[in-house]
Coordinates of C-alpha atoms in Angstrom, one line a residue:
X863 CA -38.8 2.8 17.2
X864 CA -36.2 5.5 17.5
X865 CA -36.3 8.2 20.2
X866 CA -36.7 12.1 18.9
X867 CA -32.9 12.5 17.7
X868 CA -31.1 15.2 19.3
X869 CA -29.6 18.0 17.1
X870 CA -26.1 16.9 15.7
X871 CA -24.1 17.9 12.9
X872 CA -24.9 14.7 11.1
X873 CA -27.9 15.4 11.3
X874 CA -28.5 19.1 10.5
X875 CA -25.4 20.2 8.0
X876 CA -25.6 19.7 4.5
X877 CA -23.6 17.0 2.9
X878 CA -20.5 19.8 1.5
X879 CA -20.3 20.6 5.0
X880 CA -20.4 17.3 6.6
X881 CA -17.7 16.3 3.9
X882 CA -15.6 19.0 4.7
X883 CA -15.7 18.5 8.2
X884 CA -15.0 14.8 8.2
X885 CA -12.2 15.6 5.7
X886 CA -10.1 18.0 8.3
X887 CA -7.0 19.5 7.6
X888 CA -5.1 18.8 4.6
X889 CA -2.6 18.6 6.8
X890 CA -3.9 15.4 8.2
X891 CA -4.1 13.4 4.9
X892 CA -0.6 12.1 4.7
X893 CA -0.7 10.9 8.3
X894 CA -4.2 9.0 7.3
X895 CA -2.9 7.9 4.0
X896 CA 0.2 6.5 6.0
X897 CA -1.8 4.6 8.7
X898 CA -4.2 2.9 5.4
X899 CA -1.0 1.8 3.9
X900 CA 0.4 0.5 7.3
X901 CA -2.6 -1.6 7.5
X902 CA -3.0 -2.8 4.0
X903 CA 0.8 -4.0 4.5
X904 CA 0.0 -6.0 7.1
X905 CA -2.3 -8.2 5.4
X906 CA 0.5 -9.8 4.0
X907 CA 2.2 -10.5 7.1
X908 CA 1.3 -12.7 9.7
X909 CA 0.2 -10.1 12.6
X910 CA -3.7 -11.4 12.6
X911 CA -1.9 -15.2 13.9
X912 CA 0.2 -13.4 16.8
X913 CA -2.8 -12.0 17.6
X914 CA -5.1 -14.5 17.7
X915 CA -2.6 -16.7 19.8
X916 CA -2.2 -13.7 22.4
X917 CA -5.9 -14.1 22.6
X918 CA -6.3 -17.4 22.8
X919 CA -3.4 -17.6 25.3
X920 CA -5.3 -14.7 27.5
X921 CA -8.6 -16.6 27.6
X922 CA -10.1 -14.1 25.5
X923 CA -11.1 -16.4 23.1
X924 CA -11.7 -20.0 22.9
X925 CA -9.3 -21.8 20.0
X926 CA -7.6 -20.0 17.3
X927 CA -9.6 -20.6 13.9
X928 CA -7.5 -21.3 10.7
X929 CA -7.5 -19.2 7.7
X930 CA -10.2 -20.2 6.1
X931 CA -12.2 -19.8 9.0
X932 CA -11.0 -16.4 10.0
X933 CA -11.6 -15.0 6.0
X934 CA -14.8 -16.5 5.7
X935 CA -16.3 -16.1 9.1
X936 CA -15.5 -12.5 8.5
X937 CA -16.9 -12.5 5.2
X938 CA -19.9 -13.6 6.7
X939 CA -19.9 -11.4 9.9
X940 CA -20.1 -8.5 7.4
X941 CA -22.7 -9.6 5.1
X942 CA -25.0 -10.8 7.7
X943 CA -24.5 -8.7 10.2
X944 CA -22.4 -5.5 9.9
X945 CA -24.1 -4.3 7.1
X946 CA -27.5 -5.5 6.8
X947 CA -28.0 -4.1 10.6
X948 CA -26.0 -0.9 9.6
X949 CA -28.2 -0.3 7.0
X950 CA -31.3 -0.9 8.5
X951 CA -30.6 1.4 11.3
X952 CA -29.4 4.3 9.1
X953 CA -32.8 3.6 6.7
X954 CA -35.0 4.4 10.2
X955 CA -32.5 7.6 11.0
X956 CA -33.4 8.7 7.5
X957 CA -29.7 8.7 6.8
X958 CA -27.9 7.7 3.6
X959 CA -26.0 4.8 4.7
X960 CA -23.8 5.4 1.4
X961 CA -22.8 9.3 2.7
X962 CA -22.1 7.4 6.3
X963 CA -19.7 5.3 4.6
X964 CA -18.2 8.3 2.7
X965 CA -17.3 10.1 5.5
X966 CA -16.0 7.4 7.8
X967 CA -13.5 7.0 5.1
X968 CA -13.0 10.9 4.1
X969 CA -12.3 10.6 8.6
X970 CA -10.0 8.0 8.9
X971 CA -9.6 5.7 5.5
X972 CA -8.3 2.9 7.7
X973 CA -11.5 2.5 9.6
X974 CA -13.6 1.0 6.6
X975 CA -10.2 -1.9 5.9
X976 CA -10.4 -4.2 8.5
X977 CA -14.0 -5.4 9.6
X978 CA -12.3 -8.1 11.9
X979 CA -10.1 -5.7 13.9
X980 CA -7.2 -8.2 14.4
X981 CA -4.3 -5.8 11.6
X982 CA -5.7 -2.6 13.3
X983 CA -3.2 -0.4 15.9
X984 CA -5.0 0.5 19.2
X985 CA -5.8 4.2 18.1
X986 CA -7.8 2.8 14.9
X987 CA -9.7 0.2 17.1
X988 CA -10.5 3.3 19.2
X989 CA -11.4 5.9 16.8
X990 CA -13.5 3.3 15.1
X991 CA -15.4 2.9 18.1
X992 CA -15.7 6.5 18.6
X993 CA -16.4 7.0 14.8
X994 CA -19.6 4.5 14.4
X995 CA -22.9 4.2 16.9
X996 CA -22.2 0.4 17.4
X997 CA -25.1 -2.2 17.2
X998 CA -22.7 -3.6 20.4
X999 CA -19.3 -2.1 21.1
X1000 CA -18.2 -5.6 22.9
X1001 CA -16.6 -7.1 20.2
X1002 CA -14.2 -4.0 20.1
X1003 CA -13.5 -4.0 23.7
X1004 CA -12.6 -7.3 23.7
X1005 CA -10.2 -7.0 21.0
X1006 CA -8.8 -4.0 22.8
X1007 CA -8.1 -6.5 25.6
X1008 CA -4.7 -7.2 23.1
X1009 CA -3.2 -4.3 24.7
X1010 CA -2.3 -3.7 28.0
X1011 CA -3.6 0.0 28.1
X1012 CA -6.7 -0.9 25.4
X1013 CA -9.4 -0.1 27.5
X1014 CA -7.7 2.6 29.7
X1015 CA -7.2 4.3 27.3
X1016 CA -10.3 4.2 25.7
X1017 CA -11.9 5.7 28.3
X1018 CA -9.1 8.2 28.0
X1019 CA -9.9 9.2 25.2
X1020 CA -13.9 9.0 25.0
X1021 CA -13.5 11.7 28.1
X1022 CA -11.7 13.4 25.6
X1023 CA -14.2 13.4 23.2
X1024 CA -17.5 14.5 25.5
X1025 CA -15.1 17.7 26.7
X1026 CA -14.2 18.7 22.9
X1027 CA -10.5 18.3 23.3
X1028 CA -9.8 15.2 21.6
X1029 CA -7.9 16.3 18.5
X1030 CA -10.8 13.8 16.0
X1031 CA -13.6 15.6 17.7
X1032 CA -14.7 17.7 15.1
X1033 CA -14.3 15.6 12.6
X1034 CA -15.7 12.5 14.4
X1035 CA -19.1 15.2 14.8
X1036 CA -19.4 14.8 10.7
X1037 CA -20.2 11.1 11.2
X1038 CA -21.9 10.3 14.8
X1039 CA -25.5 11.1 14.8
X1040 CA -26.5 10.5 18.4
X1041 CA -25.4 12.9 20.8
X1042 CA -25.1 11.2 23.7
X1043 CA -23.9 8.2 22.1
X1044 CA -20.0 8.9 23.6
X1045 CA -21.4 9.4 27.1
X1046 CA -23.5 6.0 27.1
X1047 CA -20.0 4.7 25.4
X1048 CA -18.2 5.5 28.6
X1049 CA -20.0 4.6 31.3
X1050 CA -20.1 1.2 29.6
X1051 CA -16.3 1.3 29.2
X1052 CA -16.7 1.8 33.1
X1053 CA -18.8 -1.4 33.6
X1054 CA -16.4 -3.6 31.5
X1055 CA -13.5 -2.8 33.0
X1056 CA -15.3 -3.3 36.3
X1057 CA -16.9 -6.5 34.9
X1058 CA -16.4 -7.6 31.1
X1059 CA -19.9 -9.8 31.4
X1060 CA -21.7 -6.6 32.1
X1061 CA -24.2 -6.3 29.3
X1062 CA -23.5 -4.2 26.4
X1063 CA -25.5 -1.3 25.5
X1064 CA -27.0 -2.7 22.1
X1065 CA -28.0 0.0 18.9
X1066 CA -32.0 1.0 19.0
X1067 CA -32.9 -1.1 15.7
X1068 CA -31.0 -4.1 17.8
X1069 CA -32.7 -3.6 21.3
X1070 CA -35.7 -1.9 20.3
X1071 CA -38.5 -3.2 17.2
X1072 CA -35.7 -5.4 15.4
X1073 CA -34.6 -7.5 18.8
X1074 CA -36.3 -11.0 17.7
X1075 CA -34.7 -10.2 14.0
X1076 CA -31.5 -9.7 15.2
X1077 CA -31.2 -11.8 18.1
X1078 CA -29.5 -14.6 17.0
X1079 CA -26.4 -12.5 15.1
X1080 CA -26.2 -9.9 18.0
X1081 CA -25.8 -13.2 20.0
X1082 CA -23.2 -14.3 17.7
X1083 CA -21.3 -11.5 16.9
X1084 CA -21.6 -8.9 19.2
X1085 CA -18.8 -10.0 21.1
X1086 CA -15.0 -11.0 19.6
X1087 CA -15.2 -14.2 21.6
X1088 CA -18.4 -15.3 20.6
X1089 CA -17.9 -14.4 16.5
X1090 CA -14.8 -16.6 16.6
X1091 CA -16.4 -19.3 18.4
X1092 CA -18.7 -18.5 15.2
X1093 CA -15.8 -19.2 12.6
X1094 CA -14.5 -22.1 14.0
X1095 CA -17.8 -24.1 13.6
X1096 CA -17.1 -23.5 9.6
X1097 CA -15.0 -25.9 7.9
X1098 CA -11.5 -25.5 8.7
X1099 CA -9.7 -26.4 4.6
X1100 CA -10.6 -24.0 1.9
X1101 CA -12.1 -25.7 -0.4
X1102 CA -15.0 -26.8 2.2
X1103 CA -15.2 -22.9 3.3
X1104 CA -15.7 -21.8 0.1
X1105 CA -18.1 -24.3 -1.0
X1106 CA -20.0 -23.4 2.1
X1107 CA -19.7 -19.7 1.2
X1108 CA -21.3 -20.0 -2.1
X1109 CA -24.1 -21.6 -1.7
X1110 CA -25.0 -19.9 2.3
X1111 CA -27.1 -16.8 1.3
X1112 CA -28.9 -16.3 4.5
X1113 CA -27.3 -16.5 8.1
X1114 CA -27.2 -20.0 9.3
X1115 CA -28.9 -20.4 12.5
X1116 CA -27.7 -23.4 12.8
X1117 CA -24.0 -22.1 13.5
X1118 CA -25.3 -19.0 16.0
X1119 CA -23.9 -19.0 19.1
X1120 CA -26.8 -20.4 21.2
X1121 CA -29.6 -18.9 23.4
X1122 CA -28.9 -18.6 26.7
X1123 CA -24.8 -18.4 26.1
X1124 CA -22.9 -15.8 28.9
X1125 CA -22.1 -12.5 27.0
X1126 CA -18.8 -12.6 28.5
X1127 CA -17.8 -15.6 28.9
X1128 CA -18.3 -19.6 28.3
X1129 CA -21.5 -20.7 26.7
X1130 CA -24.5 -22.1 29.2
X1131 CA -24.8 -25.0 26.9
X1132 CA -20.9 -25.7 27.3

């Protein structure tokens, strides 16, 4: 299902070397340690509601969910999507998803801390993007829609990246195991700014063998305004969220955003 993989560091060093390399400079760990702290601190604040306003209020997404929503929708995002596609895809590579995970956080700690994106600064939403072949980089763009340079400077930086000068590049090598996967990045950071309903470039296992497998979460959360759509169809008061969190152990079709809904914006069956 996957095409012949082109030579990469991922995928021809030996794991001391990869770890190494994703590690960098000891002179970079205090600045890495400082932006994980920065983030765990603002899970006690209130940042992820500013944000979600700002959204709402630029059309980006449709109604602000409430706590409970956010937590568990996010919860289930991960468990039924992030992962379980992740994993699948590394399992076809012949990659150890657990080593993948190692080095994202031996690159950038802060990367692996907030699976929602709404705590993280601009550069982490970035390198992130850069750091991880995405099953659908949408969701990312659209959150980097929160700043007024997001997506500029994305591009920026991804031109960056294919020339060797960006300052991660190296270490960003450790972890990314499709060569051209910075190149097909940008010229779909090119089509979204052009047109943010221009359709994503979706992961192989998503596109490929796995597309009726996966349809239905790519659907739902490939795109920020789509997976909070997705959280506010749960119910809104704790105690209901968590009830339906226990006993959900598969991904409720029911709640998926439906067949036929625009990408990039409003639902056809809205």
């Amino acid at each position: 299902m996957a095409s012949e993989p082109v030579a990469t560091a991922r995928l021809t060093a030996g794991t001391a070397a990869l770890l190494a390399q994703a590690s960098g400079s000891p002179t970079t760990w205090p600045a890495k340690a400082q932006r994980l702290a920065g983030l765990l601190g603002r899970y006690a604040g209130r940042v992820h509601r500013a944000r979600l306003r700002q959204l709402h209020a630029a059309g980006t997404i449709d109604e602000v969910p409430t706590h409970a929503q956010l937590a568990v929708g996010a919860l289930e995002m991960v468990r039924f999507w992030i992962t379980p596609a992740a994993a699948e895809y590394y399992q076809h590579r012949g990659i150890s998803f657990g080593l993948h995970q190692v080095l994202r956080l031996l690159e950038e700690p802060a990367s692996l801390a907030d699976p929602v994106g709404l705590l993280s600064t601009r550069d982490a939403i970035i390198g992130h993007l850069m750091q991880v072949v995405h099953a659908n980089p949408r969701y990312d763009l659209e959150l980097l829609t929160m700043y007024p340079d997001g997506v500029a400077e994305l591009e920026a930086q991804l031109r960056a990246m294919i020339a060797g000068h960006h300052p991660r590049a190296r270490a960003i090598g450790a972890i990314v195991e499709e060569a051209d996967y910075h190149a097909r990045l940008l010229a779909y950071v090119r089509e979204f700014r052009r047109d943010p309903a221009a359709p994503a470039p979706l992961r192989d296992n998503i596109a490929g063998d796995g597309q009726a497998r996966w349809a239905a979460r790519e659907r739902t959360f490939g795109g920020l305004r789509t997976s909070v759509r997705y959280f506010c169809r749960l119910p809104p008061g704790w105690p209901a969220a968590l009830a339906h969190l226990a006993r959900t152990t598969e991904f409720p079709v029911e709640l998926a955003e439906p067949a036929g809904a625009a990408a990039g914006g409003d639902s056809a069956n809205d």
